[in-house]
Short mmCIF file of C-alpha atoms and ligand atoms in Angstrom, two decimals:
data_model
loop_
_atom_site.label_atom_id
_atom_site.label_comp_id
_atom_site.label_asym_id
_atom_site.label_seq_id
_atom_site.Cartn_x
_atom_site.Cartn_y
_atom_site.Cartn_z
CA UNK A 31 0.00 0.00 0.00
CA UNK A 32 1.33 3.46 -0.89
CA UNK A 33 2.04 6.01 1.81
CA UNK A 34 -1.22 7.80 2.55
CA UNK A 35 -2.38 10.89 4.39
CA UNK A 36 -4.88 8.60 6.15
CA UNK A 37 -3.34 6.57 9.00
CA UNK A 38 -4.13 2.85 8.98
CA UNK A 39 -5.34 3.02 5.39
CA UNK A 40 -5.08 -0.72 4.63
CA UNK A 41 -7.21 -1.68 7.65
CA UNK A 42 -9.76 1.00 6.94
CA UNK A 43 -10.06 -0.06 3.31
CA UNK A 44 -10.72 -3.66 4.32
CA UNK A 45 -13.23 -2.77 6.99
CA UNK A 46 -15.02 -0.22 4.83
CA UNK A 47 -15.23 -2.57 1.88
CA UNK A 48 -16.59 -5.42 3.97
CA UNK A 49 -19.10 -3.09 5.61
CA UNK A 50 -20.26 -1.80 2.20
CA UNK A 51 -20.81 -5.34 0.91
CA UNK A 52 -22.54 -6.47 4.11
CA UNK A 53 -24.99 -3.53 4.03
CA UNK A 54 -25.75 -3.51 0.31
CA UNK A 55 -23.91 -0.34 -0.71
CA UNK A 56 -23.73 -1.73 -4.24
CA UNK A 57 -24.04 -1.14 -7.95
CA UNK A 58 -23.59 -3.09 -11.17
CA UNK A 59 -20.12 -2.73 -12.72
CA UNK A 60 -19.36 -2.34 -16.43
CA UNK A 61 -19.41 -6.13 -17.03
CA UNK A 62 -22.61 -6.68 -15.08
CA UNK A 63 -20.74 -7.82 -11.95
CA UNK A 64 -21.80 -6.43 -8.57
CA UNK A 65 -19.35 -3.95 -7.03
CA UNK A 66 -19.50 -1.55 -4.10
CA UNK A 67 -20.60 2.02 -4.83
CA UNK A 68 -17.74 4.51 -4.80
CA UNK A 69 -17.54 6.23 -1.42
CA UNK A 70 -15.07 8.26 0.60
CA UNK A 71 -13.08 7.08 3.59
CA UNK A 72 -12.70 10.62 4.94
CA UNK A 73 -15.61 13.00 5.61
CA UNK A 74 -15.88 16.49 4.15
CA UNK A 75 -15.57 19.00 6.97
CA UNK A 76 -17.78 22.07 7.00
CA UNK A 77 -18.96 24.64 9.53
CA UNK A 78 -22.36 24.14 11.11
CA UNK A 79 -23.46 27.46 9.60
CA UNK A 80 -23.37 25.91 6.11
CA UNK A 81 -25.61 23.01 7.14
CA UNK A 82 -28.02 25.28 9.02
CA UNK A 83 -28.34 27.58 6.04
CA UNK A 84 -29.28 24.78 3.64
CA UNK A 85 -31.59 23.23 6.24
CA UNK A 86 -33.37 26.54 6.86
CA UNK A 87 -34.15 26.86 3.13
CA UNK A 88 -35.73 23.42 2.73
CA UNK A 89 -39.30 24.50 3.49
CA UNK A 90 -39.10 27.53 1.20
CA UNK A 91 -37.87 25.42 -1.71
CA UNK A 92 -40.58 22.79 -1.05
CA UNK A 93 -43.33 25.42 -1.10
CA UNK A 94 -41.81 27.28 -4.05
CA UNK A 95 -41.83 24.25 -6.31
CA UNK A 96 -45.24 23.01 -5.13
CA UNK A 97 -46.74 26.44 -5.90
CA UNK A 98 -44.97 26.74 -9.26
CA UNK A 99 -46.29 23.30 -10.26
CA UNK A 100 -49.81 24.60 -9.62
CA UNK A 101 -49.32 27.62 -11.88
CA UNK A 102 -50.02 25.96 -15.21
CA UNK A 103 -50.17 29.27 -17.09
CA UNK A 104 -46.64 30.10 -15.94
CA UNK A 105 -45.42 26.62 -16.90
CA UNK A 106 -46.97 26.91 -20.36
CA UNK A 107 -45.63 30.42 -20.92
CA UNK A 108 -42.14 29.45 -19.82
CA UNK A 109 -41.90 26.15 -21.64
CA UNK A 110 -43.80 26.71 -24.89
CA UNK A 111 -40.86 28.52 -26.57
CA UNK A 112 -38.57 25.59 -25.66
CA UNK A 113 -41.18 23.08 -26.83
CA UNK A 114 -40.96 24.45 -30.37
CA UNK A 115 -37.54 22.86 -30.90
CA UNK A 116 -37.29 20.33 -28.07
CA UNK A 117 -39.55 17.38 -28.73
CA UNK A 118 -39.24 15.97 -25.20
CA UNK A 119 -40.36 19.25 -23.62
CA UNK A 120 -43.16 19.44 -26.17
CA UNK A 121 -44.42 15.92 -25.38
CA UNK A 122 -44.22 16.52 -21.63
CA UNK A 123 -46.11 19.80 -21.99
CA UNK A 124 -48.80 18.05 -24.04
CA UNK A 125 -49.46 15.78 -21.00
CA UNK A 126 -50.25 18.78 -18.77
CA UNK A 127 -53.86 18.07 -17.74
CA UNK A 128 -56.49 20.71 -18.56
CA UNK A 129 -58.65 19.68 -15.65
CA UNK A 130 -56.54 17.83 -13.05
CA UNK A 131 -58.47 15.40 -10.81
CA UNK A 132 -58.52 16.31 -7.12
CA UNK A 133 -56.11 13.97 -5.34
CA UNK A 134 -53.30 14.14 -2.83
CA UNK A 135 -49.90 15.19 -4.13
CA UNK A 136 -46.46 14.06 -3.05
CA UNK A 137 -43.18 15.71 -4.02
CA UNK A 138 -40.02 13.77 -3.16
CA UNK A 139 -37.08 15.92 -4.14
CA UNK A 140 -33.36 16.42 -3.86
CA UNK A 141 -32.02 19.93 -4.06
CA UNK A 142 -28.33 19.99 -5.06
CA UNK A 143 -26.00 22.76 -3.95
CA UNK A 144 -22.30 23.43 -4.36
CA UNK A 145 -20.45 25.05 -1.45
CA UNK A 146 -19.07 28.21 -3.04
CA UNK A 147 -15.94 29.46 -1.26
CA UNK A 148 -16.53 32.96 0.19
CA UNK A 149 -14.56 34.99 2.77
CA UNK A 150 -17.16 33.91 5.39
CA UNK A 151 -16.66 30.22 4.52
CA UNK A 152 -18.59 27.88 2.21
CA UNK A 153 -21.94 29.25 1.09
CA UNK A 154 -24.55 27.13 -0.76
CA UNK A 155 -25.24 27.81 -4.45
CA UNK A 156 -28.03 25.84 -6.08
CA UNK A 157 -27.02 23.58 -8.98
CA UNK A 158 -30.51 22.23 -9.57
CA UNK A 159 -33.45 20.57 -7.87
CA UNK A 160 -34.43 17.01 -8.81
CA UNK A 161 -38.14 16.32 -8.57
CA UNK A 162 -38.15 13.01 -10.42
CA UNK A 163 -36.32 9.83 -9.37
CA UNK A 164 -34.32 11.68 -6.69
CA UNK A 165 -32.19 8.72 -5.75
CA UNK A 166 -29.45 7.66 -3.32
CA UNK A 167 -31.39 8.33 -0.11
CA UNK A 168 -30.76 4.80 1.22
CA UNK A 169 -27.18 4.81 -0.12
CA UNK A 170 -26.42 8.11 1.60
CA UNK A 171 -27.76 6.71 4.86
CA UNK A 172 -25.60 3.59 4.49
CA UNK A 173 -22.40 5.50 3.80
CA UNK A 174 -23.18 7.71 6.79
CA UNK A 175 -23.47 4.60 8.97
CA UNK A 176 -20.30 3.23 7.37
CA UNK A 177 -18.15 6.23 8.25
CA UNK A 178 -19.59 6.56 11.76
CA UNK A 179 -18.70 2.89 12.25
CA UNK A 180 -15.22 3.36 10.74
CA UNK A 181 -14.43 6.29 13.06
CA UNK A 182 -16.23 4.89 16.11
CA UNK A 183 -13.12 5.26 18.31
CA UNK A 184 -12.17 8.73 17.14
CA UNK A 185 -13.42 12.24 17.77
CA UNK A 186 -14.03 12.57 14.03
CA UNK A 187 -16.74 9.91 14.27
CA UNK A 188 -18.65 12.04 16.77
CA UNK A 189 -18.50 15.06 14.50
CA UNK A 190 -20.12 13.26 11.55
CA UNK A 191 -23.58 14.69 10.97
CA UNK A 192 -25.97 11.73 11.05
CA UNK A 193 -28.59 11.47 8.33
CA UNK A 194 -31.31 8.92 7.49
CA UNK A 195 -32.87 10.05 4.18
CA UNK A 196 -33.71 6.46 3.16
CA UNK A 197 -35.82 5.86 6.28
CA UNK A 198 -37.39 9.29 6.00
CA UNK A 199 -38.39 8.73 2.35
CA UNK A 200 -39.99 5.41 3.32
CA UNK A 201 -41.92 7.10 6.15
CA UNK A 202 -43.32 9.75 3.79
CA UNK A 203 -44.14 7.22 1.04
CA UNK A 204 -46.14 5.20 3.59
CA UNK A 205 -47.92 8.32 4.87
CA UNK A 206 -48.92 9.30 1.31
CA UNK A 207 -50.03 5.76 0.46
CA UNK A 208 -52.29 5.72 3.56
CA UNK A 209 -54.10 8.82 2.28
CA UNK A 210 -55.37 6.72 -0.61
CA UNK A 211 -57.31 4.71 1.95
CA UNK A 212 -57.21 1.23 0.41
CA UNK A 213 -54.78 -1.21 2.09
CA UNK A 214 -54.91 -3.44 -1.02
CA UNK A 215 -53.92 -0.69 -3.45
CA UNK A 216 -50.37 -0.92 -4.80
CA UNK A 217 -47.48 1.46 -5.01
CA UNK A 218 -46.09 1.01 -8.52
CA UNK A 219 -42.35 1.51 -8.87
CA UNK A 220 -42.08 2.73 -12.46
CA UNK A 221 -38.59 1.82 -13.64
CA UNK A 222 -36.55 2.92 -16.63
CA UNK A 223 -35.43 0.22 -19.06
CA UNK A 224 -32.15 -1.28 -17.77
CA UNK A 225 -32.45 0.36 -14.30
CA UNK A 226 -28.95 0.72 -12.78
CA UNK A 227 -29.89 2.04 -9.36
CA UNK A 228 -31.66 -1.17 -8.47
CA UNK A 229 -30.02 -1.75 -5.07
CA UNK A 230 -30.92 1.69 -3.79
CA UNK A 231 -34.44 1.33 -5.07
CA UNK A 232 -34.87 -2.18 -3.60
CA UNK A 233 -33.95 -0.87 -0.16
CA UNK A 234 -37.00 1.39 -0.35
CA UNK A 235 -39.27 -1.21 -1.96
CA UNK A 236 -38.41 -4.01 0.47
CA UNK A 237 -38.92 -1.78 3.52
CA UNK A 238 -42.35 -0.78 2.22
CA UNK A 239 -43.38 -4.41 1.87
CA UNK A 240 -41.65 -6.00 4.86
CA UNK A 241 -41.76 -3.27 7.48
CA UNK A 242 -44.96 -1.45 6.56
CA UNK A 243 -47.09 -4.04 4.75
CA UNK A 244 -47.48 -1.78 1.71
CA UNK A 245 -48.10 -3.88 -1.40
CA UNK A 246 -45.85 -2.85 -4.30
CA UNK A 247 -45.28 -3.86 -7.89
CA UNK A 248 -42.51 -2.97 -10.30
CA UNK A 249 -43.09 -2.22 -13.97
CA UNK A 250 -41.79 -0.15 -16.87
CA UNK A 251 -43.71 2.73 -18.42
CA UNK A 252 -44.34 0.56 -21.52
CA UNK A 253 -45.96 -2.14 -19.39
CA UNK A 254 -48.10 0.33 -17.48
CA UNK A 255 -49.13 2.10 -20.70
CA UNK A 256 -50.14 -1.17 -22.37
CA UNK A 257 -51.82 -2.92 -19.46
CA UNK A 258 -53.10 -0.08 -17.28
CA UNK A 259 -56.71 1.09 -17.46
CA UNK A 260 -58.91 3.59 -15.68
CA UNK A 261 -62.10 2.28 -14.06
CA UNK A 262 -64.39 4.75 -12.29
CA UNK A 263 -61.50 7.19 -12.02
CA UNK A 264 -59.05 4.70 -10.46
CA UNK A 265 -55.98 3.29 -12.17
CA UNK A 266 -55.83 -0.52 -12.38
CA UNK A 267 -52.79 -2.57 -13.37
CA UNK A 268 -52.64 -6.38 -13.57
CA UNK A 269 -55.84 -6.75 -11.58
CA UNK A 270 -54.72 -4.38 -8.81
CA UNK A 271 -55.82 -0.88 -7.91
CA UNK A 272 -52.93 1.60 -7.96
CA UNK A 273 -52.52 4.07 -5.10
CA UNK A 274 -49.32 5.64 -6.36
CA UNK A 275 -46.95 5.63 -9.32
CA UNK A 276 -43.46 6.31 -8.02
CA UNK A 277 -41.16 7.11 -10.95
CA UNK A 278 -37.55 5.97 -10.90
CA UNK A 279 -37.34 6.67 -14.64
CA UNK A 280 -39.20 8.91 -17.06
CA UNK A 281 -36.82 11.87 -16.92
CA UNK A 282 -34.91 10.99 -20.13
CA UNK A 283 -36.33 10.65 -23.68
CA UNK A 284 -34.70 7.19 -23.98
CA UNK A 285 -36.94 5.93 -21.15
CA UNK A 286 -39.97 6.38 -23.46
CA UNK A 287 -39.50 3.25 -25.57
CA UNK A 288 -42.81 3.64 -27.42
CA UNK A 289 -46.18 5.37 -27.42
CA UNK A 290 -47.35 3.21 -24.50
CA UNK A 291 -44.88 5.03 -22.21
CA UNK A 292 -46.61 8.33 -22.90
CA UNK A 293 -49.92 6.61 -22.30
CA UNK A 294 -48.61 5.53 -18.88
CA UNK A 295 -47.98 9.18 -17.99
CA UNK A 296 -51.44 10.22 -19.18
CA UNK A 297 -53.14 7.37 -17.31
CA UNK A 298 -51.51 8.38 -14.04
CA UNK A 299 -52.30 12.03 -14.64
CA UNK A 300 -55.99 11.31 -15.30
CA UNK A 301 -56.55 8.89 -12.39
CA UNK A 302 -56.91 9.09 -8.62
CA UNK A 303 -53.42 7.60 -8.15
CA UNK A 304 -50.72 9.88 -6.74
CA UNK A 305 -47.99 10.41 -9.32
CA UNK A 306 -44.52 11.03 -7.91
CA UNK A 307 -43.88 13.29 -9.67
CA UNK A 308 -46.95 14.54 -11.48
CA UNK A 309 -46.47 16.03 -14.95
CA UNK A 310 -46.81 19.60 -13.58
CA UNK A 311 -44.16 18.86 -10.95
CA UNK A 312 -41.79 17.47 -13.57
CA UNK A 313 -42.41 20.53 -15.75
CA UNK A 314 -41.72 22.82 -12.78
CA UNK A 315 -38.40 21.00 -12.44
CA UNK A 316 -37.24 22.03 -15.93
CA UNK A 317 -34.09 24.08 -16.18
CA UNK A 318 -35.89 26.87 -18.07
CA UNK A 319 -38.18 27.29 -15.06
CA UNK A 320 -35.15 27.36 -12.75
CA UNK A 321 -33.75 30.15 -14.94
CA UNK A 322 -37.02 32.14 -14.72
CA UNK A 323 -37.08 31.88 -10.94
CA UNK A 324 -33.81 33.83 -10.74
CA UNK A 325 -35.95 36.89 -11.52
CA UNK A 326 -36.82 38.52 -8.16
CA UNK A 327 -40.18 39.60 -9.52
CA UNK A 328 -41.19 36.07 -10.53
CA UNK A 329 -39.81 34.50 -7.36
CA UNK A 330 -41.94 36.90 -5.24
CA UNK A 331 -45.09 35.57 -6.86
CA UNK A 332 -44.50 32.31 -5.03
CA UNK A 333 -42.69 33.25 -1.81
CA UNK A 334 -42.96 36.05 0.76
CA UNK A 335 -40.15 38.62 0.49
CA UNK A 336 -37.94 37.36 3.30
CA UNK A 337 -38.06 33.77 2.04
CA UNK A 338 -37.56 34.88 -1.57
CA UNK A 339 -34.45 36.78 -0.55
CA UNK A 340 -32.90 33.82 1.28
CA UNK A 341 -33.67 31.48 -1.61
CA UNK A 342 -32.35 33.95 -4.22
CA UNK A 343 -29.07 34.23 -2.30
CA UNK A 344 -28.35 30.63 -3.38
CA UNK A 345 -28.91 31.36 -7.10
CA UNK A 346 -26.17 32.07 -9.63
CA UNK A 347 -26.68 33.86 -12.95
CA UNK A 348 -28.81 31.84 -15.36
CA UNK A 349 -30.65 32.70 -18.59
CA UNK A 350 -31.38 31.51 -22.12
CA UNK A 351 -28.37 32.47 -24.30
CA UNK A 352 -29.99 35.51 -25.96
CA UNK A 353 -31.31 37.06 -22.72
CA UNK A 354 -29.48 39.59 -20.61
CA UNK A 355 -28.01 38.62 -17.26
CA UNK A 356 -26.09 40.49 -14.60
CA UNK A 357 -22.79 38.82 -13.82
CA UNK A 358 -19.73 40.21 -12.03
CA UNK A 359 -21.13 43.72 -12.25
CA UNK A 360 -21.72 43.49 -16.01
CA UNK A 361 -25.07 43.30 -17.78
CA UNK A 362 -25.06 41.60 -21.19
CA UNK A 363 -26.71 38.78 -23.14
CA UNK A 364 -25.66 35.51 -21.49
CA UNK A 365 -24.30 34.26 -24.81
CA UNK A 366 -21.83 37.16 -25.07
CA UNK A 367 -20.58 36.59 -21.54
CA UNK A 368 -20.23 32.84 -22.11
CA UNK A 369 -18.30 33.34 -25.36
CA UNK A 370 -15.99 35.88 -23.69
CA UNK A 371 -15.47 33.76 -20.51
CA UNK A 372 -16.03 30.14 -21.55
CA UNK A 373 -14.53 28.74 -18.35
CA UNK A 374 -17.11 30.60 -16.26
CA UNK A 375 -20.29 29.22 -17.87
CA UNK A 376 -22.14 25.94 -18.44
CA UNK A 377 -24.61 25.38 -21.29
CA UNK A 378 -27.53 23.11 -20.40
CA UNK A 379 -30.29 21.67 -22.58
CA UNK A 380 -33.49 20.53 -20.83
CA UNK A 381 -32.24 17.08 -19.92
CA UNK A 382 -31.83 15.18 -16.66
CA UNK A 383 -29.68 12.28 -15.65
CA UNK A 384 -26.21 13.68 -16.24
CA UNK A 385 -23.84 13.88 -19.20
CA UNK A 386 -25.82 16.55 -21.09
CA UNK A 387 -24.05 19.77 -20.09
CA UNK A 388 -21.48 21.52 -22.27
CA UNK A 389 -18.40 23.29 -20.90
CA UNK A 390 -15.47 25.32 -22.28
CA UNK A 391 -14.80 24.93 -26.01
CA UNK A 392 -17.63 22.38 -26.46
CA UNK A 393 -19.98 25.04 -25.14
CA UNK A 394 -18.49 27.67 -27.46
CA UNK A 395 -18.96 25.44 -30.53
CA UNK A 396 -22.55 24.63 -29.61
CA UNK A 397 -23.36 28.31 -29.00
CA UNK A 398 -21.85 29.26 -32.36
CA UNK A 399 -23.87 26.59 -34.14
CA UNK A 400 -27.12 27.43 -32.33
CA UNK A 401 -30.10 28.50 -34.46
CA UNK A 402 -32.10 31.39 -32.97
CA UNK A 403 -35.19 29.15 -32.66
CA UNK A 404 -33.24 26.77 -30.38
CA UNK A 405 -32.27 29.50 -27.95
CA UNK A 406 -35.21 29.13 -25.52
CA UNK A 407 -34.52 25.39 -25.20
CA UNK A 408 -31.13 26.05 -23.59
CA UNK A 409 -29.93 27.75 -20.48
CA UNK A 410 -26.56 29.28 -19.71
CA UNK A 411 -25.55 29.04 -16.08
CA UNK A 412 -22.66 30.61 -14.24
CA UNK A 413 -20.01 28.01 -13.36
CA UNK A 414 -19.80 27.44 -9.59
CA UNK A 415 -16.31 26.98 -8.13
CA UNK A 416 -16.24 25.32 -4.71
CA UNK A 417 -12.99 25.05 -2.74
CA UNK A 418 -10.99 21.88 -3.40
CA UNK A 419 -10.03 19.67 -0.44
CA UNK A 420 -8.05 16.49 0.08
CA UNK A 421 -10.10 13.30 0.13
CA UNK A 422 -9.61 9.53 0.02
CA UNK A 423 -12.18 7.64 -2.04
CA UNK A 424 -12.65 3.91 -2.45
CA UNK A 425 -13.35 3.17 -6.11
CA UNK A 426 -13.71 -0.48 -7.20
CA UNK A 427 -11.78 -1.66 -4.13
CA UNK A 428 -8.85 0.73 -4.65
CA UNK A 429 -8.19 3.84 -2.55
CA UNK A 430 -7.80 6.96 -4.68
CA UNK A 431 -6.42 10.08 -3.02
CA UNK A 432 -6.43 13.60 -4.30
CA UNK A 433 -8.00 17.01 -4.51
CA UNK A 434 -11.77 16.88 -4.70
CA UNK A 435 -14.91 19.01 -4.93
CA UNK A 436 -18.18 18.19 -3.29
CA UNK A 437 -21.91 18.71 -3.89
CA UNK A 438 -24.44 18.82 -1.05
CA UNK A 439 -27.93 17.60 -1.82
CA UNK A 440 -30.82 17.93 0.59
CA UNK A 441 -33.79 15.57 0.31
CA UNK A 442 -37.18 17.19 0.65
CA UNK A 443 -40.78 16.06 0.96
CA UNK A 444 -44.03 17.94 0.48
CA UNK A 445 -47.34 16.13 0.88
CA UNK A 446 -50.75 17.74 0.49
CA UNK A 447 -54.37 16.73 0.28
CA UNK A 448 -56.50 17.96 -2.65
CA UNK A 449 -56.70 21.74 -2.43
CA UNK A 450 -54.25 21.75 0.49
CA UNK A 451 -51.36 23.60 -1.16
CA UNK A 452 -51.20 26.13 1.68
CA UNK A 453 -51.78 23.53 4.43
CA UNK A 454 -49.37 20.71 3.63
CA UNK A 455 -49.38 17.54 5.72
CA UNK A 456 -45.63 17.19 5.23
CA UNK A 457 -43.17 19.97 4.42
CA UNK A 458 -39.79 18.65 5.52
CA UNK A 459 -36.08 18.27 5.10
CA UNK A 460 -35.40 14.51 5.01
CA UNK A 461 -31.62 14.56 5.26
CA UNK A 462 -28.65 14.94 2.98
CA UNK A 463 -26.47 13.42 0.30
CA UNK A 464 -22.88 14.40 -0.29
CA UNK A 465 -21.18 13.55 -3.58
CA UNK A 466 -17.46 14.12 -3.90
CA UNK A 467 -15.51 13.96 -7.14
CA UNK A 468 -12.04 14.64 -8.52
CA UNK A 469 -11.53 18.41 -8.70
CA UNK A 470 -11.16 18.24 -12.49
CA UNK A 471 -14.30 16.20 -13.10
CA UNK A 472 -17.42 18.05 -14.13
CA UNK A 473 -20.19 15.50 -13.73
CA UNK A 474 -21.73 14.52 -10.42
CA UNK A 475 -23.04 11.00 -11.02
CA UNK A 476 -22.36 8.33 -8.41
CA UNK A 477 -23.81 5.29 -10.18
CA UNK A 478 -22.36 6.63 -13.46
CA UNK A 479 -18.96 6.40 -11.76
CA UNK A 480 -17.87 10.05 -11.58
CA UNK A 481 -18.48 10.82 -7.93
CA UNK A 482 -18.23 9.08 -4.55
CA UNK A 483 -20.82 9.11 -1.77
CA UNK A 484 -19.51 11.20 1.08
CA UNK A 485 -20.35 12.28 4.60
CA UNK A 486 -20.27 15.64 6.34
CA UNK A 487 -18.39 16.19 9.60
CA UNK A 488 -18.83 19.46 11.43
CA UNK A 489 -15.62 21.42 11.85
CA UNK A 490 -14.09 21.02 15.29
CA UNK A 491 -15.38 24.32 16.65
CA UNK A 492 -18.95 23.55 15.57
CA UNK A 493 -19.53 20.03 16.86
CA UNK A 494 -22.90 18.42 16.19
CA UNK A 495 -24.94 16.43 18.72
CA UNK A 496 -23.95 12.77 18.89
CA UNK A 497 -26.30 9.81 18.51
CA UNK A 498 -29.21 10.17 20.91
CA UNK A 499 -28.63 13.90 21.31
CA UNK A 500 -30.98 14.71 18.40
CA UNK A 501 -30.57 14.73 14.65
CA UNK A 502 -30.29 18.21 13.21
CA UNK A 503 -30.77 16.96 9.64
CA UNK A 504 -34.31 15.69 10.28
CA UNK A 505 -37.14 17.71 11.69
P1 ADP B 284 -28.64 16.76 -14.59
O1 ADP B 284 -30.04 17.22 -14.44
O2 ADP B 284 -28.36 16.10 -15.89
O3 ADP B 284 -28.18 15.97 -13.40
P2 ADP B 284 -27.20 19.05 -13.52
O4 ADP B 284 -27.66 20.41 -13.78
O5 ADP B 284 -27.45 18.50 -12.15
O6 ADP B 284 -27.78 18.10 -14.64
O7 ADP B 284 -25.66 18.96 -13.78
C1 ADP B 284 -24.94 17.75 -13.67
C2 ADP B 284 -23.65 18.00 -12.90
O8 ADP B 284 -22.85 19.00 -13.55
C3 ADP B 284 -23.88 18.56 -11.50
O9 ADP B 284 -24.12 17.52 -10.58
C4 ADP B 284 -22.58 19.31 -11.25
O10 ADP B 284 -21.56 18.40 -10.84
C5 ADP B 284 -22.23 19.85 -12.61
N1 ADP B 284 -22.75 21.22 -12.76
C6 ADP B 284 -23.99 21.56 -13.18
N2 ADP B 284 -24.17 22.90 -13.15
C7 ADP B 284 -23.02 23.42 -12.69
C8 ADP B 284 -22.57 24.76 -12.43
N3 ADP B 284 -23.34 25.82 -12.65
N4 ADP B 284 -21.32 24.93 -11.94
C9 ADP B 284 -20.51 23.86 -11.71
N5 ADP B 284 -20.86 22.58 -11.96
C10 ADP B 284 -22.10 22.36 -12.44
MG1 MG B 285 -31.22 16.87 -12.76
#
């Protein structure tokens, strides 16, 4: 073993690896073999202020996105220009129901931030919110347990901020399912073709069945679209009434293998089943909407001033290429700024799931080739630069040391009864996910192999409560 900054590396690697395998911290490797998920052996250390700030914003973001998803006129206005050249946006928009049935709504989200380095310390800047298939709750909980176990004899172990987003997501899924009021009705896990995050998803599914007696079925959108039918307003699938469709796919065009997949979305939208997410929620999640919300005037339509201000403080400059933005004291069309400072901007189409963003010269070429009609289907976003730190990751059984960057995601839940937008039953922060990657890597995917699951330890001067002293990440 090479000399390492981490004492006792060989022992820690063995123990961590065995722990990961024993607790199902797993993924499929390139050849279909089962391997452990990449994770770090050293926590990221941050001041408590950073955690508190993100935590204090959770409710505002929950309510913001729930309210935006109810403003169908705003969604149409914002997305119609993009729909003219982006077929996926156009097809999603066409599923927006004219007359939505009254039913409970559940939003299960993950809001991703990067810790921008400022003179006052790291300060959260929003990368994006994920309102569909927000994954890795159980995996984040397992890596949190893993590191607390690994450092059980050291002070560092006591400073790790505990989090249980997997358990919390299960609790909220059960609560929403109960609202449906039929103990025989199923939760459908709607999976993308060739689902890779199966271990994470099975942790949720098995707990629903074994610990809470919630019947669940798994299917693809094609299967649901072909075999599902609406009877007296309810959705039925394979002889079972459906209480909820919980999407783990459906965010990428490739997940829609045929027309039946679109039918699956329409069936859920038109029935009494809760759709997680609904079409309006998925539309509210689009990057063009995120760009619009950076306007103070628009943001204030959905949040009171003080909340709008705190939320806006996490936004960076963002706009369609032809629109003006203010950046570093300059005001100019985003395209001009991006062409003049290519290292300071990211070009994003409306896609989810990673691997779609363009940086540097790739961004420049795409901007130069862009037809004016395509402009509203893209968004330019200021590039966020967090401070690099030293980290040790375990990737396919091998420790990898080096400078890293991290992303802090906070899981959220918002549950409401029909008409209960302003009186939610659940409006919570469910815990966090930390993803740490090589400082030169630009993507954030864990299952895709770019990033490692990580854990947050409070800096020495800002120690968190230990086990049994309360969990600041869950309300
Ligand atoms: P997707 O919806 O495909 O996941 P994201 O907007 O989350 O797309 O971007 C994917 C990854 O790219 C992020 O997890 C982050 O690592 C990186 N990234 C995205 N936007 C920025 C940005 N403005 N500054 C720095 N990195 C970014
Ligand atoms: Mg996304």
